[in-house]
mmCIF file of C-alpha atoms and ligand atoms in Angstrom:
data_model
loop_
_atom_site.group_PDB
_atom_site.id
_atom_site.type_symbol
_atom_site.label_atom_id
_atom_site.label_comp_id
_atom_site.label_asym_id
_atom_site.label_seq_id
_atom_site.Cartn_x
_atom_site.Cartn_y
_atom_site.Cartn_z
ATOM 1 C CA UNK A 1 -17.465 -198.089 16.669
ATOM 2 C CA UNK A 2 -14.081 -198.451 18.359
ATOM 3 C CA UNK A 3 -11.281 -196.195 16.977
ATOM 4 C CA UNK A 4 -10.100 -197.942 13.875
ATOM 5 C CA UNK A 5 -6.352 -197.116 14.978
ATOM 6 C CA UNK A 6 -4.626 -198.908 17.574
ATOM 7 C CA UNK A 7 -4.165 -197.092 20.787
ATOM 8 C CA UNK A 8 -0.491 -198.920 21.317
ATOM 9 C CA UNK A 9 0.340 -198.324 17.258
ATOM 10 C CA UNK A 10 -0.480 -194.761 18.143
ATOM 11 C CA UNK A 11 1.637 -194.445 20.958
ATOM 12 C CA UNK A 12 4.370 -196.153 19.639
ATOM 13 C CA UNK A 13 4.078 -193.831 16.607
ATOM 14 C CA UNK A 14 4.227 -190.687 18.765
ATOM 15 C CA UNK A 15 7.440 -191.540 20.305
ATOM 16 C CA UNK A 16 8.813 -191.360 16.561
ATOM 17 C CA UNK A 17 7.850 -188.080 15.720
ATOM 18 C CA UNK A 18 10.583 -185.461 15.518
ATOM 19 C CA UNK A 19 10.588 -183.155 18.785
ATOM 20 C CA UNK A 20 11.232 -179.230 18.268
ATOM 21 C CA UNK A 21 11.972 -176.483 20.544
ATOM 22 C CA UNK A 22 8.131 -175.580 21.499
ATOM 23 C CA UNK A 23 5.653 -177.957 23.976
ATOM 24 C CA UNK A 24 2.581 -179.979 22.318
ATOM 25 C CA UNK A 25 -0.685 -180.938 23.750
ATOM 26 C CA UNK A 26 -2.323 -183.762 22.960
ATOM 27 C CA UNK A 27 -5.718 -183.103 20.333
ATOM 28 C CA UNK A 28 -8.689 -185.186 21.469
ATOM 29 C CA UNK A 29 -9.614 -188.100 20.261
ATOM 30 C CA UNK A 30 -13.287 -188.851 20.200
ATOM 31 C CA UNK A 31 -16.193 -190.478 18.647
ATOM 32 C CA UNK A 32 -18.273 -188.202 16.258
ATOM 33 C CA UNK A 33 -21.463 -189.154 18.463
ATOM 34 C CA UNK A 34 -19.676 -187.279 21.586
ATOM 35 C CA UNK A 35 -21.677 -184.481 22.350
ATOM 36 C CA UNK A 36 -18.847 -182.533 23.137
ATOM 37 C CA UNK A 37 -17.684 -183.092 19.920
ATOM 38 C CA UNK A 38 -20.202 -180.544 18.131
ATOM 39 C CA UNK A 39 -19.079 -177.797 20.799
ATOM 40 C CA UNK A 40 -15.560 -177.887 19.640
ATOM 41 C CA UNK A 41 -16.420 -177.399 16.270
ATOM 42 C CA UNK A 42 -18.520 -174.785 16.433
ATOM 43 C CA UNK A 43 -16.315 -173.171 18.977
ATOM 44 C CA UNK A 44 -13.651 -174.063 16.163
ATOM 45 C CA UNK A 45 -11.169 -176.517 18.019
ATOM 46 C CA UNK A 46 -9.334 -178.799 16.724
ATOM 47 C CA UNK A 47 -10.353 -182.753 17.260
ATOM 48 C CA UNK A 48 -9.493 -186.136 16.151
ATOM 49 C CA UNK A 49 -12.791 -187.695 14.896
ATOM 50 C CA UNK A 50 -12.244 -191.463 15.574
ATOM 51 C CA UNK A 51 -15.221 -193.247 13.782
ATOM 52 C CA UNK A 52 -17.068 -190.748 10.988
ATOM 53 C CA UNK A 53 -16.433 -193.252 8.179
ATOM 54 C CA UNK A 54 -16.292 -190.281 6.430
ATOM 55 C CA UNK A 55 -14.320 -191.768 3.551
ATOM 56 C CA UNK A 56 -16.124 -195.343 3.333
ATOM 57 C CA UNK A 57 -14.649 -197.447 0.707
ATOM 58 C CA UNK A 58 -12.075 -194.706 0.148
ATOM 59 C CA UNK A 59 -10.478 -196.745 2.751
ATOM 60 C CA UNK A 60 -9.304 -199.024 -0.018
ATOM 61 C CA UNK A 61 -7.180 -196.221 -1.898
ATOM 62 C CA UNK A 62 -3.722 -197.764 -1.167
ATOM 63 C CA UNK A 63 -0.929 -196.541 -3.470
ATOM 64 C CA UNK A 64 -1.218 -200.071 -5.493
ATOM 65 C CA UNK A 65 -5.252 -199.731 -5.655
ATOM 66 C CA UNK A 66 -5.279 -196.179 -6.948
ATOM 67 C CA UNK A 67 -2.940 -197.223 -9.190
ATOM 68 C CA UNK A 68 -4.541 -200.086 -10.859
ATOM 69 C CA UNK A 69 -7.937 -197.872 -10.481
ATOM 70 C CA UNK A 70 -7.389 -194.119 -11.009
ATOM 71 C CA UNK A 71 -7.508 -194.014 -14.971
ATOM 72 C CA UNK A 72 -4.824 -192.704 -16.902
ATOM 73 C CA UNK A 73 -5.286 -189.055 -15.838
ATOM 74 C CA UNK A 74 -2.515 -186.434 -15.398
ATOM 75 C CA UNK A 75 -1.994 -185.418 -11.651
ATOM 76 C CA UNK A 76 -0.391 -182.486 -10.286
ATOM 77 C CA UNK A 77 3.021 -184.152 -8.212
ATOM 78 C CA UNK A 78 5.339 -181.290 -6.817
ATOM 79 C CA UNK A 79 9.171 -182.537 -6.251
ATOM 80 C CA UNK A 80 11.644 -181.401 -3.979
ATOM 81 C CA UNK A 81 15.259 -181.178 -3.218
ATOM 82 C CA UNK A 82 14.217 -181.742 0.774
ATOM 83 C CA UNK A 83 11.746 -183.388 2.859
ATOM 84 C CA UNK A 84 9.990 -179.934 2.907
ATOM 85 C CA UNK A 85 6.980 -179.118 0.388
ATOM 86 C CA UNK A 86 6.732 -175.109 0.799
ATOM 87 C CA UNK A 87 3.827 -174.105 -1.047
ATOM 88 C CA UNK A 88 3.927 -171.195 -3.167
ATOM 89 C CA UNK A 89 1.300 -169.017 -5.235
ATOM 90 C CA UNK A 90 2.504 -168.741 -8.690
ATOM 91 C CA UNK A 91 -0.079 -165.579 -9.128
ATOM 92 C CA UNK A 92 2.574 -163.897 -6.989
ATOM 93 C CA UNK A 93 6.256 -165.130 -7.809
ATOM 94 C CA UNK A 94 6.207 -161.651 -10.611
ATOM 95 C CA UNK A 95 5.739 -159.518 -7.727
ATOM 96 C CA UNK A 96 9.183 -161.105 -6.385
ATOM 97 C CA UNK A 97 12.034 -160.556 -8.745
ATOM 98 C CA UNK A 98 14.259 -162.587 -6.842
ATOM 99 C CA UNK A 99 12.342 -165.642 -5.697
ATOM 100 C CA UNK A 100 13.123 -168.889 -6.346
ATOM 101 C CA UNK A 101 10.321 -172.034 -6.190
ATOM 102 C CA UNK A 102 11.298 -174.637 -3.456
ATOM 103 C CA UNK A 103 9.858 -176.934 -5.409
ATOM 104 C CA UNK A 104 9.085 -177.746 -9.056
ATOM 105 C CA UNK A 105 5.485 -179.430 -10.111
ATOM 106 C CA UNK A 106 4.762 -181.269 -12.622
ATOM 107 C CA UNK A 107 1.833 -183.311 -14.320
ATOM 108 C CA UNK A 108 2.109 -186.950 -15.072
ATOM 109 C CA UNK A 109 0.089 -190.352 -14.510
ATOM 110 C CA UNK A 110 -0.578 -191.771 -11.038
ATOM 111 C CA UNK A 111 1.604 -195.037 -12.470
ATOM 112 C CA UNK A 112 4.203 -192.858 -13.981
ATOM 113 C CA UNK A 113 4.064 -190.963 -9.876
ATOM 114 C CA UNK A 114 4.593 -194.344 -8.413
ATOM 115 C CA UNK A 115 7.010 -195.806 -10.822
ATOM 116 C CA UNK A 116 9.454 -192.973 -9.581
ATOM 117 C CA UNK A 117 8.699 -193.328 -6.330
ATOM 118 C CA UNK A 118 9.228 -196.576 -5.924
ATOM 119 C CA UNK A 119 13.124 -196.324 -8.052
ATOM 120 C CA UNK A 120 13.571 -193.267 -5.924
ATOM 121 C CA UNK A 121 17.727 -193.515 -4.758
ATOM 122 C CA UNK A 122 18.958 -191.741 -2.001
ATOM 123 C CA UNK A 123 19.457 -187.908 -3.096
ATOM 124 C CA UNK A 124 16.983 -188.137 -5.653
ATOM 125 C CA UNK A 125 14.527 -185.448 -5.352
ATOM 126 C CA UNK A 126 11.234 -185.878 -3.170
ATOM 127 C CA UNK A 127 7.625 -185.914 -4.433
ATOM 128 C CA UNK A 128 4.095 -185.847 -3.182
ATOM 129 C CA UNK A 129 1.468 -185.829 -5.484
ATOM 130 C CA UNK A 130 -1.175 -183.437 -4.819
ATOM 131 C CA UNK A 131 -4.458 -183.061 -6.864
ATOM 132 C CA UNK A 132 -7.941 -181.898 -6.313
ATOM 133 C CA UNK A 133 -9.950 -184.951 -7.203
ATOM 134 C CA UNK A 134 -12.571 -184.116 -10.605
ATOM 135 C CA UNK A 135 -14.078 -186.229 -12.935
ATOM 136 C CA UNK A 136 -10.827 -187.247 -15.404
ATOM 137 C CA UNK A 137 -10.506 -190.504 -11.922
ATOM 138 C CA UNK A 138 -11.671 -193.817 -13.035
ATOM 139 C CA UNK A 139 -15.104 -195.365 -12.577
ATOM 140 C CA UNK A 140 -14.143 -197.316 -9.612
ATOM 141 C CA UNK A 141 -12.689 -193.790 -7.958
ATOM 142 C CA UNK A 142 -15.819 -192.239 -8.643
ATOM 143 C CA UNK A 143 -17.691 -195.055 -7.145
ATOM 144 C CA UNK A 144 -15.626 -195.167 -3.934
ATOM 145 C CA UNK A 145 -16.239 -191.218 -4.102
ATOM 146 C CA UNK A 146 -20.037 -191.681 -4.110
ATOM 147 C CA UNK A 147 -19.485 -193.507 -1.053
ATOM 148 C CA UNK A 148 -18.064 -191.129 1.417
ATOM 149 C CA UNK A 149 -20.234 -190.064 4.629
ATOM 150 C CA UNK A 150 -21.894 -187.126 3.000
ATOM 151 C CA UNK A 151 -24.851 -187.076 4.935
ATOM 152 C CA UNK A 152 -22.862 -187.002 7.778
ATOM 153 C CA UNK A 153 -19.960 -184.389 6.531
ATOM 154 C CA UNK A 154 -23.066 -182.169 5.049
ATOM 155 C CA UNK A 155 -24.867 -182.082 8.270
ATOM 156 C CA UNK A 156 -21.557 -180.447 9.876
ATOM 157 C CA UNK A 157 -21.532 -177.857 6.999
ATOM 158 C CA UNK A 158 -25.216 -176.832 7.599
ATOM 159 C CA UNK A 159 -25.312 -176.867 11.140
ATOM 160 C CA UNK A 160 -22.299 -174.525 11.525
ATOM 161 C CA UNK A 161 -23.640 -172.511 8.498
ATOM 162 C CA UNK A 162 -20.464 -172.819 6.250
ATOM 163 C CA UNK A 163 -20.016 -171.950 2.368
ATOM 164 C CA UNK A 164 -19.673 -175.047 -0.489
ATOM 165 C CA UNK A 165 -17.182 -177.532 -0.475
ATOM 166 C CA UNK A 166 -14.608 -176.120 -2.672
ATOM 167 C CA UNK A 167 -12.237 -178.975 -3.242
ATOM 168 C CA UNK A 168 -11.356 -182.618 -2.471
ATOM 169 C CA UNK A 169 -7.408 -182.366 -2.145
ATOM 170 C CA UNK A 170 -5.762 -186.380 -3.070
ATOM 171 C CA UNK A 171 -2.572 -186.294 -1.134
ATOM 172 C CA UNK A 172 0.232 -189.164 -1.686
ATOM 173 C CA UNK A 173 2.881 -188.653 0.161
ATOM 174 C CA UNK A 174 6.392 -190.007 0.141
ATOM 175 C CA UNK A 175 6.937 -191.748 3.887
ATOM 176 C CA UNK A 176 8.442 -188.610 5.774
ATOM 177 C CA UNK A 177 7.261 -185.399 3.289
ATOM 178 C CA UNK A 178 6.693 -182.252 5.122
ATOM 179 C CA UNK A 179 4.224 -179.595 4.767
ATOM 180 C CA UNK A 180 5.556 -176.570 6.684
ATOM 181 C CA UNK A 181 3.711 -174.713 9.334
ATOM 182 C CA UNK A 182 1.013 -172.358 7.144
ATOM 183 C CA UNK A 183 -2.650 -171.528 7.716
ATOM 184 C CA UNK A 184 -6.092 -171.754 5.034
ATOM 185 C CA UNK A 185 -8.169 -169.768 4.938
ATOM 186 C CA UNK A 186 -11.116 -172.131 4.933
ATOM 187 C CA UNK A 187 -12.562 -175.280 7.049
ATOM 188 C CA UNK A 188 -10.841 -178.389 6.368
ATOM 189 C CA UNK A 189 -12.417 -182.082 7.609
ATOM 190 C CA UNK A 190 -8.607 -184.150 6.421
ATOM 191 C CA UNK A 191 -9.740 -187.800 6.407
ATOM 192 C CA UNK A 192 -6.187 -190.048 6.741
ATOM 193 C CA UNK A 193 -6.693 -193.098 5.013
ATOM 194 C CA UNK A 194 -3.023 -195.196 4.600
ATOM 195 C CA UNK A 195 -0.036 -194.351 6.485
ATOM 196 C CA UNK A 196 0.398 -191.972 9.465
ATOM 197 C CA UNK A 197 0.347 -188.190 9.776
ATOM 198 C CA UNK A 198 1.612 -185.976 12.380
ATOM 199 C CA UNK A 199 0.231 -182.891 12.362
ATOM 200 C CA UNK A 200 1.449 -179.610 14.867
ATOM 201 C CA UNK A 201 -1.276 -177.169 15.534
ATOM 202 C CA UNK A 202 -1.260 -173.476 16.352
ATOM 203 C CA UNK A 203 -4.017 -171.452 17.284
ATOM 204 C CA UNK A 204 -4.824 -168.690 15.253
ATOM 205 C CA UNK A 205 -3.889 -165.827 18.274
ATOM 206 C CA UNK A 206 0.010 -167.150 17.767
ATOM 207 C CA UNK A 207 -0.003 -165.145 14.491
ATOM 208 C CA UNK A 208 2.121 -162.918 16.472
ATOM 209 C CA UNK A 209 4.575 -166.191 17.132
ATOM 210 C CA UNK A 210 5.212 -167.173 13.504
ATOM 211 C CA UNK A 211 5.860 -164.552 10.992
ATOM 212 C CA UNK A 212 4.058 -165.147 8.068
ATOM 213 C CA UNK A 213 5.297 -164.335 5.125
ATOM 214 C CA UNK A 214 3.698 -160.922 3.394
ATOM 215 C CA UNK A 215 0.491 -161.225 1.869
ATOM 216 C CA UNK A 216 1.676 -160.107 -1.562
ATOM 217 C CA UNK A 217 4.470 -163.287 -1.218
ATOM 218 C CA UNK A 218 4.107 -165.691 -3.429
ATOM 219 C CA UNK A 219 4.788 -168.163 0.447
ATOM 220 C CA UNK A 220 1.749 -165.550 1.885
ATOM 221 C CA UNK A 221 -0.113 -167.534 4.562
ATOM 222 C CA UNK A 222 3.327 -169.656 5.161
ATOM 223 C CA UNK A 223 5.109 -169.489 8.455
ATOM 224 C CA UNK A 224 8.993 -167.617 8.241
ATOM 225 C CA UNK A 225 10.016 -169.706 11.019
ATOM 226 C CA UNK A 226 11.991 -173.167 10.319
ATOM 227 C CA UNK A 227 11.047 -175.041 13.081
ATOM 228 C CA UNK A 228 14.564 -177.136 12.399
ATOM 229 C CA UNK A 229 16.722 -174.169 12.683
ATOM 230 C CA UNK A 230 14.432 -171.301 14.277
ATOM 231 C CA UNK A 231 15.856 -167.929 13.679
ATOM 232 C CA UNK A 232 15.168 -166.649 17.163
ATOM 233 C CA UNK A 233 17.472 -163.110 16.335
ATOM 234 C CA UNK A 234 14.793 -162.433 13.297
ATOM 235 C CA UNK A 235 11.838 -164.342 15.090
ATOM 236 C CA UNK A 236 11.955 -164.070 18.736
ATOM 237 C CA UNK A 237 8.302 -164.530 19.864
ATOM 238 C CA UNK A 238 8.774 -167.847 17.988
ATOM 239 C CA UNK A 239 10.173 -168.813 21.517
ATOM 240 C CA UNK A 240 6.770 -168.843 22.488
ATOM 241 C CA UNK A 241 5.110 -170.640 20.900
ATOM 242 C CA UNK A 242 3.036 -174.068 22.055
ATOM 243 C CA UNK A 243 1.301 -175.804 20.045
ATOM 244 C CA UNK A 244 -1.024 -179.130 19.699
ATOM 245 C CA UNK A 245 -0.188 -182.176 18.089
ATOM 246 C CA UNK A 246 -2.811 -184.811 16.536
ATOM 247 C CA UNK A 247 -1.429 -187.689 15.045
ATOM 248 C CA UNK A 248 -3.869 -189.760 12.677
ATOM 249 C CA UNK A 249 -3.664 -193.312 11.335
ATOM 250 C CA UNK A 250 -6.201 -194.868 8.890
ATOM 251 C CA UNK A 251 -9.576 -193.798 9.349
ATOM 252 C CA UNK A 252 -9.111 -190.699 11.545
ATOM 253 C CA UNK A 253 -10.555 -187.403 10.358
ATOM 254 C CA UNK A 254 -8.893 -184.408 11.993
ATOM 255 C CA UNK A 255 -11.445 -181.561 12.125
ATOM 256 C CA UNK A 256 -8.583 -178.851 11.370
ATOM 257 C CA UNK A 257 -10.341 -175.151 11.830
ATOM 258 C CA UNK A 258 -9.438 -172.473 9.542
ATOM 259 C CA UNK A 259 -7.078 -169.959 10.085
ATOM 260 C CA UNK A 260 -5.369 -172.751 12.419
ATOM 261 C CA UNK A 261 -1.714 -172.891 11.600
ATOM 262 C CA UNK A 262 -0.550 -176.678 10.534
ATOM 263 C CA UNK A 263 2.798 -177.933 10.208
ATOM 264 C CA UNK A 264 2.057 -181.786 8.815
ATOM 265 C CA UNK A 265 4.373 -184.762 8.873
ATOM 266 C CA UNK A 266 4.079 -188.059 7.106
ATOM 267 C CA UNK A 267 5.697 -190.005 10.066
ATOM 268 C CA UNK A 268 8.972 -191.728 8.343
ATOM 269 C CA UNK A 269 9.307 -195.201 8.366
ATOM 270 C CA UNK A 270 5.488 -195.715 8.867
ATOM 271 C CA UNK A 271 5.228 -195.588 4.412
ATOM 272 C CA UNK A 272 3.740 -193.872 1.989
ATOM 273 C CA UNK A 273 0.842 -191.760 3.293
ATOM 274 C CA UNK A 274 -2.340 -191.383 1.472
ATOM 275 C CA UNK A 275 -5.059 -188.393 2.806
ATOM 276 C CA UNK A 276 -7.658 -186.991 1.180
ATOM 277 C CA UNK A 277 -9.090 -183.476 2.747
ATOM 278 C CA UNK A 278 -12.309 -181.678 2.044
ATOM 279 C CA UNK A 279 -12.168 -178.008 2.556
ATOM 280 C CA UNK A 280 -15.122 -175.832 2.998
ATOM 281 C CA UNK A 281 -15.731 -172.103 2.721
ATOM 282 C CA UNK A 282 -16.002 -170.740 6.382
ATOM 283 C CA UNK A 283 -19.364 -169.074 7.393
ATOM 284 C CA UNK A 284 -19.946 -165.537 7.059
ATOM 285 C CA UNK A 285 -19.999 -163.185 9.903
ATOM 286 C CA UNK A 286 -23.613 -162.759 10.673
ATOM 287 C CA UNK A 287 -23.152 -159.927 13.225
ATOM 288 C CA UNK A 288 -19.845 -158.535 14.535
ATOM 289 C CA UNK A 289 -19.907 -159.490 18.165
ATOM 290 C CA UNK A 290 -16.163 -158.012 20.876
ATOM 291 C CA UNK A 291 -14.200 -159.079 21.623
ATOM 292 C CA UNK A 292 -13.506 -160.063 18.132
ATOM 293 C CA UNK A 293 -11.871 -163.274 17.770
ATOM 294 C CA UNK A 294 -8.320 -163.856 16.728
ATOM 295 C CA UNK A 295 -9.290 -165.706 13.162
ATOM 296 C CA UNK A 296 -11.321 -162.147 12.782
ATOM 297 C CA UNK A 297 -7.965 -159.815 13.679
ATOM 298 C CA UNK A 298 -6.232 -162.407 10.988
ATOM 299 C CA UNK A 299 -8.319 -161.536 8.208
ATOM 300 C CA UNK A 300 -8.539 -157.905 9.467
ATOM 301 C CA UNK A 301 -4.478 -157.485 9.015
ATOM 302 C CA UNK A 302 -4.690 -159.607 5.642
ATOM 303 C CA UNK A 303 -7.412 -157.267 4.819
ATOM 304 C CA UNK A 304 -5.135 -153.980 5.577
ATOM 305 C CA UNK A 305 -1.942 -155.526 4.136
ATOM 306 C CA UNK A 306 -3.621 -156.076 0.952
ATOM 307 C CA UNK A 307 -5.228 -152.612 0.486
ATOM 308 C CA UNK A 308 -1.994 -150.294 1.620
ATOM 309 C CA UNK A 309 0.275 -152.980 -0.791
ATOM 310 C CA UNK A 310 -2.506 -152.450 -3.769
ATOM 311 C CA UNK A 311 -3.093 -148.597 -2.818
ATOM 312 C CA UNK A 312 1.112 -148.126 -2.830
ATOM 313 C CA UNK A 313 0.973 -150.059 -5.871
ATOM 314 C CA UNK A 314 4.609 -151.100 -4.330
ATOM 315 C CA UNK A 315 5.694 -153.584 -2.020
ATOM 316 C CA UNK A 316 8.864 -151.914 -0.532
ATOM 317 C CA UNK A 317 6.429 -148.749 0.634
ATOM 318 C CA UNK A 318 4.134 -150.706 2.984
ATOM 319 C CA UNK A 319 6.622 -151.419 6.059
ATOM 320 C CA UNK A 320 7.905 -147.477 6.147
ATOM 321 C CA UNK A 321 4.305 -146.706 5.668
ATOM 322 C CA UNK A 322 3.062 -148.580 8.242
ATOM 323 C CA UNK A 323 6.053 -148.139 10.690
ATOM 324 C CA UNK A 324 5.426 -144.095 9.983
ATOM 325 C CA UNK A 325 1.649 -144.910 11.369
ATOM 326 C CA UNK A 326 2.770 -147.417 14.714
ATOM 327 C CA UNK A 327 6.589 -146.412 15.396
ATOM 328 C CA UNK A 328 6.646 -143.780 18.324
ATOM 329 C CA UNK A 329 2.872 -143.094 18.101
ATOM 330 C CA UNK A 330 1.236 -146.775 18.872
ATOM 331 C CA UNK A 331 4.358 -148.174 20.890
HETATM 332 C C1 LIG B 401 -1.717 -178.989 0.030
HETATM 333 C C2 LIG B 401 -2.407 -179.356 1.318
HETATM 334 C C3 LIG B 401 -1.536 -180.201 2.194
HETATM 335 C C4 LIG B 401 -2.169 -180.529 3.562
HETATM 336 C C5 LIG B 401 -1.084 -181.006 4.510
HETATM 337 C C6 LIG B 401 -0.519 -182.369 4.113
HETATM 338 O O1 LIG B 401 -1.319 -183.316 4.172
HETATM 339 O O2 LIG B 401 0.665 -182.437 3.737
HETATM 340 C C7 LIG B 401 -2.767 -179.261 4.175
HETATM 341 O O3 LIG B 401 -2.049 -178.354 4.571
HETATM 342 C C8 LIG B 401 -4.233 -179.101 4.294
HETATM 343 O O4 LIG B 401 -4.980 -180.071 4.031
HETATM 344 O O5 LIG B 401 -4.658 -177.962 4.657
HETATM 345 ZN ZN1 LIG B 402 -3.129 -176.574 4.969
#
C-alpha cells in the first residue's frame, strides 16, 4: 500500500518546521513489509512505518468524531502558559522545595477540552489533552479500538521479546504544542492519525549532549537544554549534538526506540494534531554481551544516581560525593 501521506504535503511540511542550532537527518520511510525494516528494530533504530494500518478505523478519530463519540468521560488535559508541555513527576515535586509546575492539569470532558480550545484568544493558556485510553471511552471508541493491527503490532512485541503493553497514550494537541526533548524508558510504536508531527531524535549515546535533569527531579528523564535559547556556558557539549528528524502525517507510525531522546512538534498551522502511542516494556537483558550499549550505560547511571541519592538520603550530597570519587582521580 502506497504511503498514505503525500510525498509533496510532506515536503512542503518540512520546510515549515522550526530550524535550531544542531543538523537533522532524515528517518526512513518505509513499508512495514521491507525486510530491512525488522533489522532496524531489533537493532533499535528509529523508522517511519508508512503502511502498518496499525490504527484501522482509529483513522476516523478527528477532534469532531471523538467528540460526538468518546462518552462523557473525564480526561486528563495539561495547560500551559507556552507552547511547551514539560512533563513533570508529581511523586517527586516534595523532594524540590522550590519547584514550580510548568504546567497545570486538569480533568474535564473531551467536549468541555474542545469547547476551550476552540474559544481559545490569543494569550490564553495552551492545552493538550493527554490520557491513557481505558474502558470509561464510548462504545464506538472501543469498537474502533478492537480494530487496530494487533496481530501485526503483537508479532513485533514477540519477535523482539518485549514486556506487555503498558498503556495506550490519546494525545490532542493544540496546532503547534511542544513536547520538549526527554527520553522513556520503554518501546513506543506512536501511530499519527490527524494533523502533522515533527519529531527530533537523539540517540541514546548523546546523553552526554543534553543534560538531563537529576533522577530524583520531578523533570528526571527531561533534557536541561532549551533548544530555543541553548545555554551553551552551562551546556556546552549541547553544541554537539545532531540529531534525526521524522515528520509523520496521518497514518504513519514512527517506531520510536526507548531510551531515544524526542523533542515532538505539532507542526503549526497544519491543526489540531491527534496521536495515539502504544508503549511497551523493553526486553530484558538475556545475557550481558561488551561492549555494552549506550541504552545499557543509561540505565547503568540512572541505576547509580538512584542508589547514592537513596543511600545519602539527600539530594545536595550526591554531586560532592560523586565529584570526591571522579575529580582528580578519573579525569
Ligand atoms: C506524553 C507523551 C507525549 C509524546 C510526545 C507528543 O506526542 O507530544 C511522547 O513523548 C511519547 O509518546 O513518548
Ligand atoms: Zn516520550
Amino acid at each position: 500500500m502506497a504511503s498514505a501521506v503525500n510525498k509533496s504535503v510532506l515536503s512542503d511540511v518540512a520546510a515549515e518546521v522550526k530550524k535550531y542550532h544542531f543538523p537533522l537527518e532524515d528517518v526512513p520511510r518505509l513499508s512495514c513489509n521491507d525486510p530491512v525494516v525488522e533489522q532496524m528494530i531489533r537493532n533499535e533504530e528509529p523508522v517511519i512505518l508508512t503502511d502498518t494500518n496499525l490504527v484501522a478505523a482509529g483513522m476516523q478519530w478527528s477532534p469532531q468524531y471523538l467528540a460526538e463519540n468518546i462518552g462523557n468521560g473525564l480526561y486528563t488535559v495539561y495547560s500551559s502558559k507556552t507552547q511547551k508541555f514539560l512533563y513533570y513527576d508529581d511523586k517527586k515535586v516534595a523532594r524540590v522545595p522550590d519547584f514550580s509546575p510548568p504546567t497545570v492539569h486538569e480533568d474535564m470532558t473531551f467536549q468541555n477540552f474542545l469547547c476551550k480550545v476552540n474559544k481559545r484568544k490569543e494569550g490564553d493558556r495552551w492545552m493538550y489533552l493527554q490520557q491513557s485510553l481505558n474502558d470509561t471511552v464510548g462504545p464506538p471508541i472501543v469498537r474502533d479500538f478492537t480494530t487496530f493491527n494487533w496481530a501485526w503490532i503483537s508479532e513485533q512485541q514477540q519477535k523482539n521479546k518485549w514486556g506487555a503493553l503498558t498503556s495506550n497514550l490519546l494525545l490532542v494537541g493544540m496546532d503547534g504544542v511542544i513536547t520538549p526533548v526527554h527520553y522513556d524508558e520503554q518501546q513506543n510504536f506512536f501511530a499519527q492519525i490527524c494533523g502533522f508531527k515533527r519529531f527530533i531524535l537523539f540517540d541514546p549515546s548523546m546523553f552526554g549532549c543534553l543534560y538531563p535533569y537529576p533522577v530524583y527531579h520531578p523533570h528526571d528523564r527531561q533534557s536541561q537544554v532549551d533548544f530555543d535559547n541553548p545555554d551553551f556556558v552551562r551546556f556546552p557539549r549541547a553544541k554537539e549534538l545532531r540529531g534525526r528528524q521524522a515528520i509523520l502525517g496521518p497514518g504513519d507510525v514512527l517506531y520510536l526506540p526507548v531510551y531515544w531522546w524526542h523533542q515532538v512538534e505539532s507542526v503549526p498551522g497544519r491543526g489540531m494534531t491527534v496521536s495515539v502511542n502504544f508503549w511497551y516494556k523493553s526486553a530484558p537483558t538475556e545475557k550481558i554481551v561488551y561492549p555494552l550499549k549506550p541504552q545499557q550505560k543509561v540505565a547503568m547511571m540512572r541505576n547509580i544516581e538512584k542508589m547514592i541519592t537513596d543511600a545519602l538520603n539527600s539530594t545536595e550530597e550526591v554531586a560532592p560525593l560523586m565529584q570526591a570519587m571522579v575529580l582528580g582521580r578519573y579525569t
